[in-house]
Amino acid sequence: MEPLTNAAACLFEIGREHDIALECGSRSISYGELKQAVARSAGAWRRNGLVTGDRVVIFAPDGIEWVEAYLGAIWAGGVSIGVNPNLSVDELAPILLESGVRFVWTSANLTPALVALVGSLAQPLVIVGAGPGCIDWISSCAAASALPPLPCAAHDMALWIGTSGTTGTPKGVRHSHSVTASCAAFARDILGAGPQDRLYATSKLFFAYALANSLFAGLRLGATVILDPEWPTAERVLQMVEMHRPTILFCVPTLYHKMLQSGIAPQLAGRGIRHCISAGEALPPTLRLGWQKAMGLAPISGYGTSETLCLMLYCDNDNGRLKPTPLTELRYEKLPPDLPQRLWVRHPAVARGYWQRPQEEADGFHEGWFSPGDMFLRHDGWLEFTGRNDDMLKIAGQWVSTQWVEQALLSACGNSVQALAAIAVKSDDGLTAIAAFLVATPKQESAARASLASGIAGLPRHKRPRWVHWVETLPLTATGKLQRGRLGALHEQQRKAALPTS
């Protein structure tokens, strides 16, 4: 018989009662206090009608109350779904309808818009928060009794994560109650993290990277997890480091780049950070080197997805060689190792599948294994990330990765460019070619163009972009990742705009 568990209760097996579990601004809460608050939150959910399997959207900025409501729903047998609070109600509505949500927990400032939205939907929804038209959360918790965690089968659903939507419509990724037990393996075994550490992720908790590798891992280790309701900027990261003194920083390449450009990176040196982790997108080697020179500490590059929740691959040196994280098993397609190919991973944190996406689920999931849409080259005992399937192309009979092109041009442009992306497109003669998109750093436009020209000249001819588009911004997802799926249309727009009019 399958043992029973609860994903939320699993997070409280290590932390000592009086040690600080969470910090947010001037507030902190101990493990004992947090566990009691989560149990009372579960009581409030049940008191308000939640039954086992009900889906609950948490739609609010990060904070201690966010964690209490999120874990409380899981503790009570519900399924928690963190959603970006910066979404408009028009963007939120289809998520609520497709996922069959019954409750939405939100903050006071977001309540009026949600109450108005619910009134326009045919689907019955209960808003929990503060203000007219919703169930008052504070009163509910005050009146509720603390409940023991509901025992669940390991395969029962505990939480969903929305994919980032970098290549199309986001999907709901279904994770089970067994998922949290293994989330600390990377931090514990690779970073040497333990109760003495203070974890801070610049990404928000609706994003798998922060949820699993900072919150879940930190609580499983008995460490302190630092939260911030504000959206991350380079300046805000410095403020958070000065205020909370994290020992482990989880960040994304875009923000590492901004901190390097703005001169904040060297200001983080000597402030107690002993590990910097980068994930969410590929970390360019030049950025890793620049960060190491500025701060004295090179980021460890990690690879993970919403479907894996945790990081599956990592690189802790300058050669870009990726290797599996603890508990991660790998298998490969039956292809020669010199061909780019998909990777299959198995790990206790791998999801059960997608919500109402049978075709995508059949393509990516099989008997506990998951295969992301990214491509890798196999080497002797390590892997090289080459981008998604459509990032690999053949030009003049030779394999080219747009990731390689991006990294070479970023290295050439340095700080004169804020963002850069390259994609495969079709030329007028029907052949595959490369288009590059760049955002110049303000007041460095001339230097950026000169550096780019030099960088392109230094590439082999088959790797040189045929088109270069200078744009004000690149399309990003809610989590700050590049939406590559929109670049093809942007390329066509730029081409048409550049054509002479008759």
Short mmCIF file of C-alpha atoms in Angstrom, two decimals:
data_model
loop_
_atom_site.label_atom_id
_atom_site.label_comp_id
_atom_site.label_asym_id
_atom_site.label_seq_id
_atom_site.Cartn_x
_atom_site.Cartn_y
_atom_site.Cartn_z
CA MET A 1 0.00 0.00 0.00
CA GLU A 2 1.33 3.43 -0.97
CA PRO A 3 2.43 5.47 2.09
CA LEU A 4 0.44 8.62 2.86
CA THR A 5 2.08 12.04 3.01
CA ASN A 6 1.36 15.75 2.71
CA ALA A 7 3.56 18.09 0.68
CA ALA A 8 3.08 21.04 3.06
CA ALA A 9 3.66 19.06 6.27
CA CYS A 10 6.83 17.57 4.73
CA LEU A 11 8.41 21.03 4.80
CA PHE A 12 8.34 21.18 8.61
CA GLU A 13 10.22 17.98 9.39
CA ILE A 14 13.64 19.62 9.90
CA GLY A 15 13.23 23.22 11.10
CA ARG A 16 13.62 23.80 14.85
CA GLU A 17 10.65 25.42 16.53
CA HIS A 18 12.31 28.70 17.55
CA ASP A 19 14.51 29.18 14.46
CA ILE A 20 13.38 31.80 11.95
CA ALA A 21 11.65 30.25 8.94
CA LEU A 22 10.67 33.36 6.96
CA GLU A 23 11.65 37.01 6.84
CA CYS A 24 9.77 39.66 4.90
CA GLY A 25 10.59 43.33 5.49
CA SER A 26 10.61 43.94 9.23
CA ARG A 27 8.57 40.80 9.95
CA SER A 28 9.82 37.33 10.75
CA ILE A 29 8.19 34.09 11.81
CA SER A 30 9.67 31.01 13.46
CA TYR A 31 9.17 27.44 12.34
CA GLY A 32 6.86 26.75 15.25
CA GLU A 33 4.77 29.85 14.54
CA LEU A 34 4.65 29.17 10.80
CA LYS A 35 3.57 25.57 11.26
CA GLN A 36 0.76 26.68 13.58
CA ALA A 37 -0.28 29.42 11.14
CA VAL A 38 -0.37 26.97 8.22
CA ALA A 39 -2.47 24.51 10.29
CA ARG A 40 -4.88 27.33 11.19
CA SER A 41 -4.94 28.44 7.54
CA ALA A 42 -5.94 24.87 6.63
CA GLY A 43 -8.74 25.12 9.17
CA ALA A 44 -9.89 28.38 7.56
CA TRP A 45 -9.89 26.81 4.10
CA ARG A 46 -11.99 23.90 5.33
CA ARG A 47 -14.29 26.26 7.23
CA ASN A 48 -14.88 28.17 4.00
CA GLY A 49 -15.88 25.04 2.12
CA LEU A 50 -12.70 23.68 0.57
CA VAL A 51 -12.87 19.96 -0.10
CA THR A 52 -10.09 17.61 -1.12
CA GLY A 53 -8.86 18.38 -4.63
CA ASP A 54 -10.28 21.90 -4.85
CA ARG A 55 -7.97 24.24 -6.73
CA VAL A 56 -6.94 27.49 -5.07
CA VAL A 57 -5.25 30.38 -6.87
CA ILE A 58 -2.92 32.54 -4.78
CA PHE A 59 -3.01 35.92 -6.51
CA ALA A 60 -0.98 38.38 -4.44
CA PRO A 61 2.56 39.69 -3.93
CA ASP A 62 5.01 37.46 -2.05
CA GLY A 63 4.89 37.58 1.73
CA ILE A 64 4.48 35.53 4.87
CA GLU A 65 0.69 35.50 4.44
CA TRP A 66 1.18 34.21 0.88
CA VAL A 67 3.08 31.21 2.22
CA GLU A 68 0.53 30.57 4.98
CA ALA A 69 -2.40 30.59 2.54
CA TYR A 70 -0.56 28.57 -0.13
CA LEU A 71 0.71 25.85 2.21
CA GLY A 72 -2.52 25.91 4.22
CA ALA A 73 -4.55 24.92 1.17
CA ILE A 74 -2.20 21.98 0.49
CA TRP A 75 -2.24 21.04 4.20
CA ALA A 76 -6.05 20.86 3.95
CA GLY A 77 -5.98 18.65 0.85
CA GLY A 78 -6.44 21.36 -1.77
CA VAL A 79 -4.30 22.14 -4.82
CA SER A 80 -2.44 25.48 -4.73
CA ILE A 81 -1.64 27.52 -7.83
CA GLY A 82 0.53 30.62 -7.52
CA VAL A 83 -0.24 33.24 -10.19
CA ASN A 84 1.61 36.41 -11.12
CA PRO A 85 -0.18 39.27 -9.28
CA ASN A 86 0.85 41.69 -12.04
CA LEU A 87 -1.51 40.04 -14.51
CA SER A 88 -4.53 42.03 -15.54
CA VAL A 89 -7.97 40.57 -14.90
CA ASP A 90 -8.27 39.98 -18.66
CA GLU A 91 -5.12 37.85 -18.52
CA LEU A 92 -6.22 36.11 -15.32
CA ALA A 93 -9.74 35.17 -16.48
CA PRO A 94 -8.75 32.41 -18.97
CA ILE A 95 -6.41 30.87 -16.37
CA LEU A 96 -9.25 30.67 -13.85
CA LEU A 97 -11.68 29.25 -16.37
CA GLU A 98 -9.36 26.63 -17.86
CA SER A 99 -8.03 25.36 -14.54
CA GLY A 100 -11.45 25.03 -12.91
CA VAL A 101 -10.43 27.04 -9.84
CA ARG A 102 -12.90 27.27 -6.95
CA PHE A 103 -11.11 29.82 -4.70
CA VAL A 104 -8.92 32.86 -5.31
CA TRP A 105 -6.91 34.22 -2.38
CA THR A 106 -5.75 37.79 -2.90
CA SER A 107 -4.55 40.98 -1.27
CA ALA A 108 -6.79 43.93 -0.31
CA ASN A 109 -5.68 46.15 -3.21
CA LEU A 110 -6.48 43.46 -5.79
CA THR A 111 -9.84 42.44 -4.29
CA PRO A 112 -12.10 45.01 -6.08
CA ALA A 113 -10.92 44.02 -9.57
CA LEU A 114 -11.31 40.33 -8.76
CA VAL A 115 -14.80 40.77 -7.33
CA ALA A 116 -15.81 42.58 -10.52
CA LEU A 117 -14.24 39.81 -12.64
CA VAL A 118 -16.04 37.03 -10.80
CA GLY A 119 -19.34 38.79 -11.40
CA SER A 120 -18.74 38.55 -15.15
CA LEU A 121 -17.84 34.84 -15.20
CA ALA A 122 -20.26 31.95 -15.50
CA GLN A 123 -18.00 29.81 -13.33
CA PRO A 124 -18.70 30.18 -9.59
CA LEU A 125 -15.64 31.47 -7.76
CA VAL A 126 -15.05 32.40 -4.15
CA ILE A 127 -12.79 35.39 -3.48
CA VAL A 128 -10.89 35.28 -0.19
CA GLY A 129 -9.12 38.40 1.01
CA ALA A 130 -10.23 41.69 2.50
CA GLY A 131 -13.00 44.09 1.51
CA PRO A 132 -16.56 44.02 0.16
CA GLY A 133 -17.66 41.03 -1.89
CA CYS A 134 -15.18 38.51 -0.50
CA ILE A 135 -14.60 36.23 2.48
CA ASP A 136 -12.47 38.00 5.07
CA TRP A 137 -9.31 35.93 5.47
CA ILE A 138 -8.13 37.37 8.78
CA SER A 139 -11.49 36.71 10.41
CA SER A 140 -11.61 33.22 8.93
CA CYS A 141 -8.22 32.31 10.37
CA ALA A 142 -9.10 33.81 13.75
CA ALA A 143 -12.27 31.72 13.96
CA ALA A 144 -10.72 28.51 12.63
CA SER A 145 -9.15 25.66 14.55
CA ALA A 146 -5.72 24.36 13.62
CA LEU A 147 -6.06 21.12 11.67
CA PRO A 148 -3.65 18.19 11.35
CA PRO A 149 -2.33 17.79 7.79
CA LEU A 150 -4.59 15.72 5.58
CA PRO A 151 -2.85 12.42 4.71
CA CYS A 152 -2.69 12.09 0.93
CA ALA A 153 -1.37 9.51 -1.51
CA ALA A 154 2.01 10.45 -2.91
CA HIS A 155 0.54 10.73 -6.41
CA ASP A 156 -2.37 12.99 -5.40
CA MET A 157 -2.17 16.53 -6.73
CA ALA A 158 -0.76 19.14 -4.34
CA LEU A 159 0.18 22.12 -6.53
CA TRP A 160 0.25 23.39 -10.07
CA ILE A 161 2.84 25.55 -11.78
CA GLY A 162 2.18 27.58 -14.91
CA THR A 163 4.82 27.23 -17.61
CA SER A 164 6.55 30.45 -18.55
CA GLY A 165 4.97 30.72 -22.00
CA THR A 166 8.26 31.48 -23.77
CA THR A 167 7.19 29.54 -26.86
CA GLY A 168 3.41 29.72 -26.75
CA THR A 169 0.37 29.42 -24.48
CA PRO A 170 1.29 28.61 -20.85
CA LYS A 171 0.35 25.16 -19.59
CA GLY A 172 -0.72 24.01 -16.14
CA VAL A 173 1.89 21.59 -14.74
CA ARG A 174 0.50 19.17 -12.13
CA HIS A 175 2.78 18.29 -9.21
CA SER A 176 1.93 15.72 -6.55
CA HIS A 177 2.35 15.48 -2.77
CA SER A 178 5.68 13.66 -3.15
CA VAL A 179 7.31 16.69 -4.77
CA THR A 180 8.59 18.69 -1.77
CA ALA A 181 10.59 15.93 -0.06
CA SER A 182 13.43 16.09 -2.61
CA CYS A 183 13.63 19.84 -3.21
CA ALA A 184 16.58 20.43 -0.88
CA ALA A 185 18.95 17.92 -2.51
CA PHE A 186 20.78 20.45 -4.73
CA ALA A 187 21.15 23.09 -2.00
CA ARG A 188 22.22 20.53 0.59
CA ASP A 189 24.59 18.36 -1.45
CA ILE A 190 26.07 20.87 -3.91
CA LEU A 191 25.87 24.18 -2.01
CA GLY A 192 26.42 22.67 1.45
CA ALA A 193 23.35 24.53 2.70
CA GLY A 194 21.82 23.92 6.11
CA PRO A 195 19.97 25.60 8.99
CA GLN A 196 22.64 28.29 9.21
CA ASP A 197 21.86 29.61 5.73
CA ARG A 198 19.62 32.43 4.53
CA LEU A 199 18.11 31.92 1.07
CA TYR A 200 16.92 34.78 -1.11
CA ALA A 201 15.43 34.40 -4.60
CA THR A 202 14.84 37.50 -6.71
CA SER A 203 12.18 35.62 -8.70
CA LYS A 204 8.69 35.42 -7.23
CA LEU A 205 7.00 32.41 -5.66
CA PHE A 206 4.61 31.81 -8.56
CA PHE A 207 7.78 30.92 -10.53
CA ALA A 208 9.02 27.30 -10.06
CA TYR A 209 12.65 28.43 -9.68
CA ALA A 210 11.95 30.45 -6.52
CA LEU A 211 9.23 28.19 -5.14
CA ALA A 212 11.25 24.98 -5.21
CA ASN A 213 14.87 26.04 -4.89
CA SER A 214 14.41 28.78 -2.29
CA LEU A 215 11.13 28.32 -0.37
CA PHE A 216 10.73 24.55 -0.43
CA ALA A 217 14.45 23.82 -0.19
CA GLY A 218 14.98 26.40 2.54
CA LEU A 219 12.17 25.05 4.71
CA ARG A 220 13.28 21.46 4.15
CA LEU A 221 16.76 22.46 5.36
CA GLY A 222 15.52 24.36 8.42
CA ALA A 223 17.09 27.52 6.95
CA THR A 224 15.70 31.06 6.76
CA VAL A 225 13.90 32.05 3.55
CA ILE A 226 13.81 35.75 2.65
CA LEU A 227 10.74 37.09 0.84
CA ASP A 228 10.06 40.40 -0.87
CA PRO A 229 6.68 41.69 -2.12
CA GLU A 230 8.35 44.20 -4.46
CA TRP A 231 9.27 43.41 -8.06
CA PRO A 232 13.04 42.84 -8.37
CA THR A 233 15.35 45.49 -9.80
CA ALA A 234 19.11 45.76 -9.52
CA GLU A 235 18.74 48.45 -6.87
CA ARG A 236 16.16 46.43 -4.95
CA VAL A 237 18.48 43.40 -4.80
CA LEU A 238 21.15 45.57 -3.17
CA GLN A 239 18.62 46.85 -0.63
CA MET A 240 17.51 43.31 0.19
CA VAL A 241 21.07 42.10 0.61
CA GLU A 242 21.90 45.01 2.89
CA MET A 243 18.75 44.45 4.96
CA HIS A 244 18.63 40.66 5.22
CA ARG A 245 22.20 39.44 4.56
CA PRO A 246 21.41 36.29 2.54
CA THR A 247 24.09 33.65 2.24
CA ILE A 248 22.67 32.10 -0.96
CA LEU A 249 21.31 34.22 -3.81
CA PHE A 250 19.06 32.79 -6.53
CA CYS A 251 18.81 35.12 -9.52
CA VAL A 252 18.36 35.15 -13.32
CA PRO A 253 20.90 36.14 -16.00
CA THR A 254 18.98 39.27 -17.02
CA LEU A 255 19.15 40.65 -13.49
CA TYR A 256 22.78 39.60 -13.00
CA HIS A 257 23.52 41.54 -16.19
CA LYS A 258 21.68 44.63 -14.96
CA MET A 259 23.52 44.54 -11.62
CA LEU A 260 26.80 44.28 -13.48
CA GLN A 261 25.97 47.18 -15.81
CA SER A 262 24.76 49.44 -13.01
CA GLY A 263 27.79 48.88 -10.78
CA ILE A 264 25.82 47.07 -8.08
CA ALA A 265 27.64 43.74 -8.48
CA PRO A 266 30.84 44.87 -6.70
CA GLN A 267 28.75 46.38 -3.89
CA LEU A 268 27.50 42.88 -3.03
CA ALA A 269 31.03 41.64 -2.33
CA GLY A 270 31.87 41.04 1.32
CA ARG A 271 28.23 40.95 2.44
CA GLY A 272 28.10 37.27 3.36
CA ILE A 273 26.85 35.76 0.09
CA ARG A 274 28.70 32.49 -0.42
CA HIS A 275 26.80 31.14 -3.44
CA CYS A 276 25.13 32.83 -6.40
CA ILE A 277 22.85 30.63 -8.50
CA SER A 278 21.63 31.48 -12.00
CA ALA A 279 18.70 29.81 -13.77
CA GLY A 280 15.62 30.63 -15.81
CA GLU A 281 17.65 30.97 -19.00
CA ALA A 282 21.18 30.25 -20.21
CA LEU A 283 24.00 32.08 -18.40
CA PRO A 284 26.43 33.53 -20.98
CA PRO A 285 30.08 32.72 -20.15
CA THR A 286 31.03 36.39 -20.48
CA LEU A 287 28.42 37.32 -17.87
CA ARG A 288 29.72 34.67 -15.48
CA LEU A 289 33.27 35.97 -15.93
CA GLY A 290 32.21 39.60 -15.53
CA TRP A 291 30.28 38.82 -12.35
CA GLN A 292 33.22 36.91 -10.92
CA LYS A 293 35.55 39.86 -11.56
CA ALA A 294 33.11 42.38 -10.09
CA MET A 295 31.97 40.46 -7.01
CA GLY A 296 34.62 37.82 -6.56
CA LEU A 297 32.08 35.01 -6.83
CA ALA A 298 31.01 33.33 -10.07
CA PRO A 299 27.38 32.21 -10.39
CA ILE A 300 26.61 28.52 -10.57
CA SER A 301 24.47 27.95 -13.65
CA GLY A 302 21.43 25.71 -13.24
CA TYR A 303 18.89 24.20 -15.61
CA GLY A 304 15.33 23.33 -14.64
CA THR A 305 11.78 23.72 -15.87
CA SER A 306 8.29 24.12 -14.46
CA GLU A 307 7.84 20.41 -15.17
CA THR A 308 10.88 19.44 -13.08
CA LEU A 309 10.29 22.13 -10.42
CA CYS A 310 13.88 21.70 -9.16
CA LEU A 311 17.15 22.23 -11.01
CA MET A 312 18.10 19.12 -12.99
CA LEU A 313 21.49 20.16 -14.38
CA TYR A 314 24.19 22.52 -13.18
CA CYS A 315 27.64 23.88 -14.03
CA ASP A 316 29.96 25.28 -11.37
CA ASN A 317 32.95 26.22 -13.55
CA ASP A 318 33.86 28.27 -16.62
CA ASN A 319 33.62 25.54 -19.25
CA GLY A 320 29.82 25.42 -19.46
CA ARG A 321 29.75 21.67 -18.91
CA LEU A 322 26.40 20.66 -17.46
CA LYS A 323 26.07 17.63 -15.21
CA PRO A 324 23.08 16.18 -13.35
CA THR A 325 22.10 17.46 -9.92
CA PRO A 326 21.65 14.96 -7.06
CA LEU A 327 18.77 12.49 -7.57
CA THR A 328 18.62 13.27 -11.31
CA GLU A 329 18.78 10.40 -13.79
CA LEU A 330 19.37 10.96 -17.51
CA ARG A 331 18.66 9.03 -20.65
CA TYR A 332 19.04 9.96 -24.30
CA GLU A 333 17.49 9.43 -27.68
CA LYS A 334 19.00 6.71 -29.83
CA LEU A 335 21.00 9.18 -31.88
CA PRO A 336 24.73 9.66 -32.46
CA PRO A 337 26.17 11.78 -29.62
CA ASP A 338 27.39 14.45 -32.06
CA LEU A 339 23.79 15.34 -33.03
CA PRO A 340 21.71 17.78 -30.99
CA GLN A 341 19.02 15.82 -29.21
CA ARG A 342 16.34 15.94 -26.57
CA LEU A 343 17.10 14.81 -23.07
CA TRP A 344 14.96 12.66 -20.75
CA VAL A 345 15.21 13.25 -17.01
CA ARG A 346 13.83 11.40 -14.02
CA HIS A 347 13.74 12.91 -10.53
CA PRO A 348 11.32 12.73 -7.59
CA ALA A 349 10.23 16.31 -8.36
CA VAL A 350 9.19 15.63 -11.97
CA ALA A 351 5.53 16.50 -12.55
CA ARG A 352 2.72 14.06 -13.30
CA GLY A 353 1.77 15.86 -16.49
CA TYR A 354 -0.21 18.80 -17.88
CA TRP A 355 -3.77 19.87 -17.24
CA GLN A 356 -5.94 19.25 -20.31
CA ARG A 357 -3.01 19.04 -22.73
CA PRO A 358 -3.06 15.34 -23.78
CA GLN A 359 -0.91 15.78 -26.89
CA GLU A 360 1.80 17.78 -25.14
CA GLU A 361 1.69 15.41 -22.17
CA ALA A 362 2.16 12.36 -24.39
CA ASP A 363 5.13 14.05 -26.07
CA GLY A 364 6.90 15.15 -22.88
CA PHE A 365 6.02 12.61 -20.18
CA HIS A 366 6.52 8.85 -20.11
CA GLU A 367 6.53 6.50 -17.12
CA GLY A 368 8.05 8.98 -14.69
CA TRP A 369 10.44 10.54 -17.21
CA PHE A 370 10.15 14.03 -18.68
CA SER A 371 11.71 15.45 -21.83
CA PRO A 372 11.84 19.25 -22.17
CA GLY A 373 11.80 20.88 -25.58
CA ASP A 374 15.43 21.92 -25.22
CA MET A 375 18.30 20.36 -27.12
CA PHE A 376 21.70 19.23 -25.91
CA LEU A 377 24.95 17.90 -27.34
CA ARG A 378 26.39 14.90 -25.54
CA HIS A 379 30.05 14.90 -24.65
CA ASP A 380 32.13 12.52 -22.56
CA GLY A 381 30.25 12.63 -19.25
CA TRP A 382 28.71 16.09 -19.67
CA LEU A 383 26.15 18.03 -21.69
CA GLU A 384 26.16 21.23 -23.72
CA PHE A 385 22.94 23.24 -23.84
CA THR A 386 22.11 24.33 -27.38
CA GLY A 387 18.63 25.82 -26.98
CA ARG A 388 15.22 24.62 -28.05
CA ASN A 389 14.60 22.37 -31.01
CA ASP A 390 14.01 25.36 -33.29
CA ASP A 391 17.17 27.07 -32.00
CA MET A 392 19.31 24.42 -33.76
CA LEU A 393 19.66 24.84 -37.51
CA LYS A 394 21.86 23.83 -40.38
CA ILE A 395 23.46 26.52 -42.51
CA ALA A 396 25.80 25.57 -45.34
CA GLY A 397 25.62 21.98 -44.09
CA GLN A 398 26.88 22.84 -40.61
CA TRP A 399 25.05 22.82 -37.26
CA VAL A 400 24.54 26.24 -35.73
CA SER A 401 22.91 27.06 -32.41
CA THR A 402 21.38 30.50 -32.03
CA GLN A 403 22.53 30.25 -28.41
CA TRP A 404 26.14 30.11 -29.64
CA VAL A 405 25.57 33.15 -31.83
CA GLU A 406 23.98 35.09 -28.97
CA GLN A 407 26.84 34.35 -26.60
CA ALA A 408 29.49 35.34 -29.15
CA LEU A 409 27.78 38.64 -29.93
CA LEU A 410 27.10 39.42 -26.27
CA SER A 411 30.79 38.90 -25.60
CA ALA A 412 31.68 41.31 -28.39
CA CYS A 413 29.17 43.99 -27.36
CA GLY A 414 29.80 43.91 -23.60
CA ASN A 415 27.94 46.55 -21.61
CA SER A 416 26.93 48.51 -24.71
CA VAL A 417 23.98 46.14 -25.19
CA GLN A 418 21.21 45.51 -22.65
CA ALA A 419 19.60 42.53 -24.36
CA LEU A 420 20.25 40.37 -27.41
CA ALA A 421 18.45 37.47 -29.07
CA ALA A 422 18.96 35.47 -32.25
CA ILE A 423 16.46 33.25 -34.07
CA ALA A 424 16.25 31.13 -37.19
CA VAL A 425 14.23 32.63 -40.05
CA LYS A 426 13.69 31.95 -43.74
CA SER A 427 15.35 34.19 -46.29
CA ASP A 428 13.68 35.26 -49.52
CA ASP A 429 15.40 32.39 -51.34
CA GLY A 430 13.86 29.90 -48.90
CA LEU A 431 17.10 29.12 -47.08
CA THR A 432 17.55 29.15 -43.32
CA ALA A 433 19.24 32.25 -41.95
CA ILE A 434 19.70 34.09 -38.66
CA ALA A 435 18.08 37.30 -37.46
CA ALA A 436 19.45 39.14 -34.45
CA PHE A 437 17.57 41.55 -32.19
CA LEU A 438 19.39 43.98 -29.94
CA VAL A 439 18.52 46.57 -27.29
CA ALA A 440 21.31 49.11 -26.93
CA THR A 441 22.26 50.54 -23.56
CA PRO A 442 21.07 54.17 -23.33
CA LYS A 443 23.67 56.65 -24.60
CA GLN A 444 25.83 53.82 -25.97
CA GLU A 445 24.05 53.26 -29.29
CA SER A 446 27.07 54.13 -31.44
CA ALA A 447 29.40 51.93 -29.41
CA ALA A 448 26.87 49.10 -29.55
CA ARG A 449 26.64 49.24 -33.35
CA ALA A 450 30.42 49.33 -33.74
CA SER A 451 30.92 46.45 -31.30
CA LEU A 452 28.24 44.39 -33.02
CA ALA A 453 29.81 44.92 -36.43
CA SER A 454 33.15 43.76 -35.05
CA GLY A 455 31.54 40.76 -33.38
CA ILE A 456 29.73 39.69 -36.55
CA ALA A 457 32.92 40.04 -38.59
CA GLY A 458 34.65 37.69 -36.13
CA LEU A 459 32.11 34.91 -36.64
CA PRO A 460 32.42 32.18 -39.25
CA ARG A 461 30.33 33.11 -42.26
CA HIS A 462 27.65 30.47 -41.62
CA LYS A 463 27.07 31.85 -38.10
CA ARG A 464 26.66 35.49 -39.09
CA PRO A 465 23.17 37.03 -38.81
CA ARG A 466 21.70 38.05 -42.15
CA TRP A 467 19.42 40.59 -40.44
CA VAL A 468 20.07 42.84 -37.47
CA HIS A 469 17.13 44.60 -35.80
CA TRP A 470 17.70 47.33 -33.22
CA VAL A 471 14.62 47.51 -30.99
CA GLU A 472 13.62 49.34 -27.83
CA THR A 473 12.58 46.20 -25.94
CA LEU A 474 12.35 42.44 -26.41
CA PRO A 475 9.09 40.59 -25.66
CA LEU A 476 9.26 39.00 -22.21
CA THR A 477 7.03 36.68 -20.20
CA ALA A 478 5.61 37.61 -16.79
CA THR A 479 8.66 35.99 -15.23
CA GLY A 480 11.07 38.09 -17.31
CA LYS A 481 12.07 35.34 -19.77
CA LEU A 482 12.41 36.00 -23.47
CA GLN A 483 9.33 35.08 -25.52
CA ARG A 484 11.15 33.58 -28.48
CA GLY A 485 7.87 32.56 -30.07
CA ARG A 486 7.06 36.22 -30.78
CA LEU A 487 10.38 37.10 -32.42
CA GLY A 488 9.46 35.67 -35.82
CA ALA A 489 6.55 38.08 -36.17
CA LEU A 490 8.73 40.92 -34.90
CA HIS A 491 11.30 40.06 -37.58
CA GLU A 492 8.66 40.32 -40.30
CA GLN A 493 7.43 43.64 -38.91
CA GLN A 494 10.96 45.04 -38.88
CA ARG A 495 11.64 43.81 -42.40
CA LYS A 496 8.45 45.38 -43.79
CA ALA A 497 9.14 48.65 -42.01
CA ALA A 498 12.58 48.77 -43.61
CA LEU A 499 11.30 48.21 -47.17
CA PRO A 500 11.16 51.32 -49.36
CA THR A 501 7.65 52.57 -50.19
CA SER A 502 6.67 53.05 -53.82
#
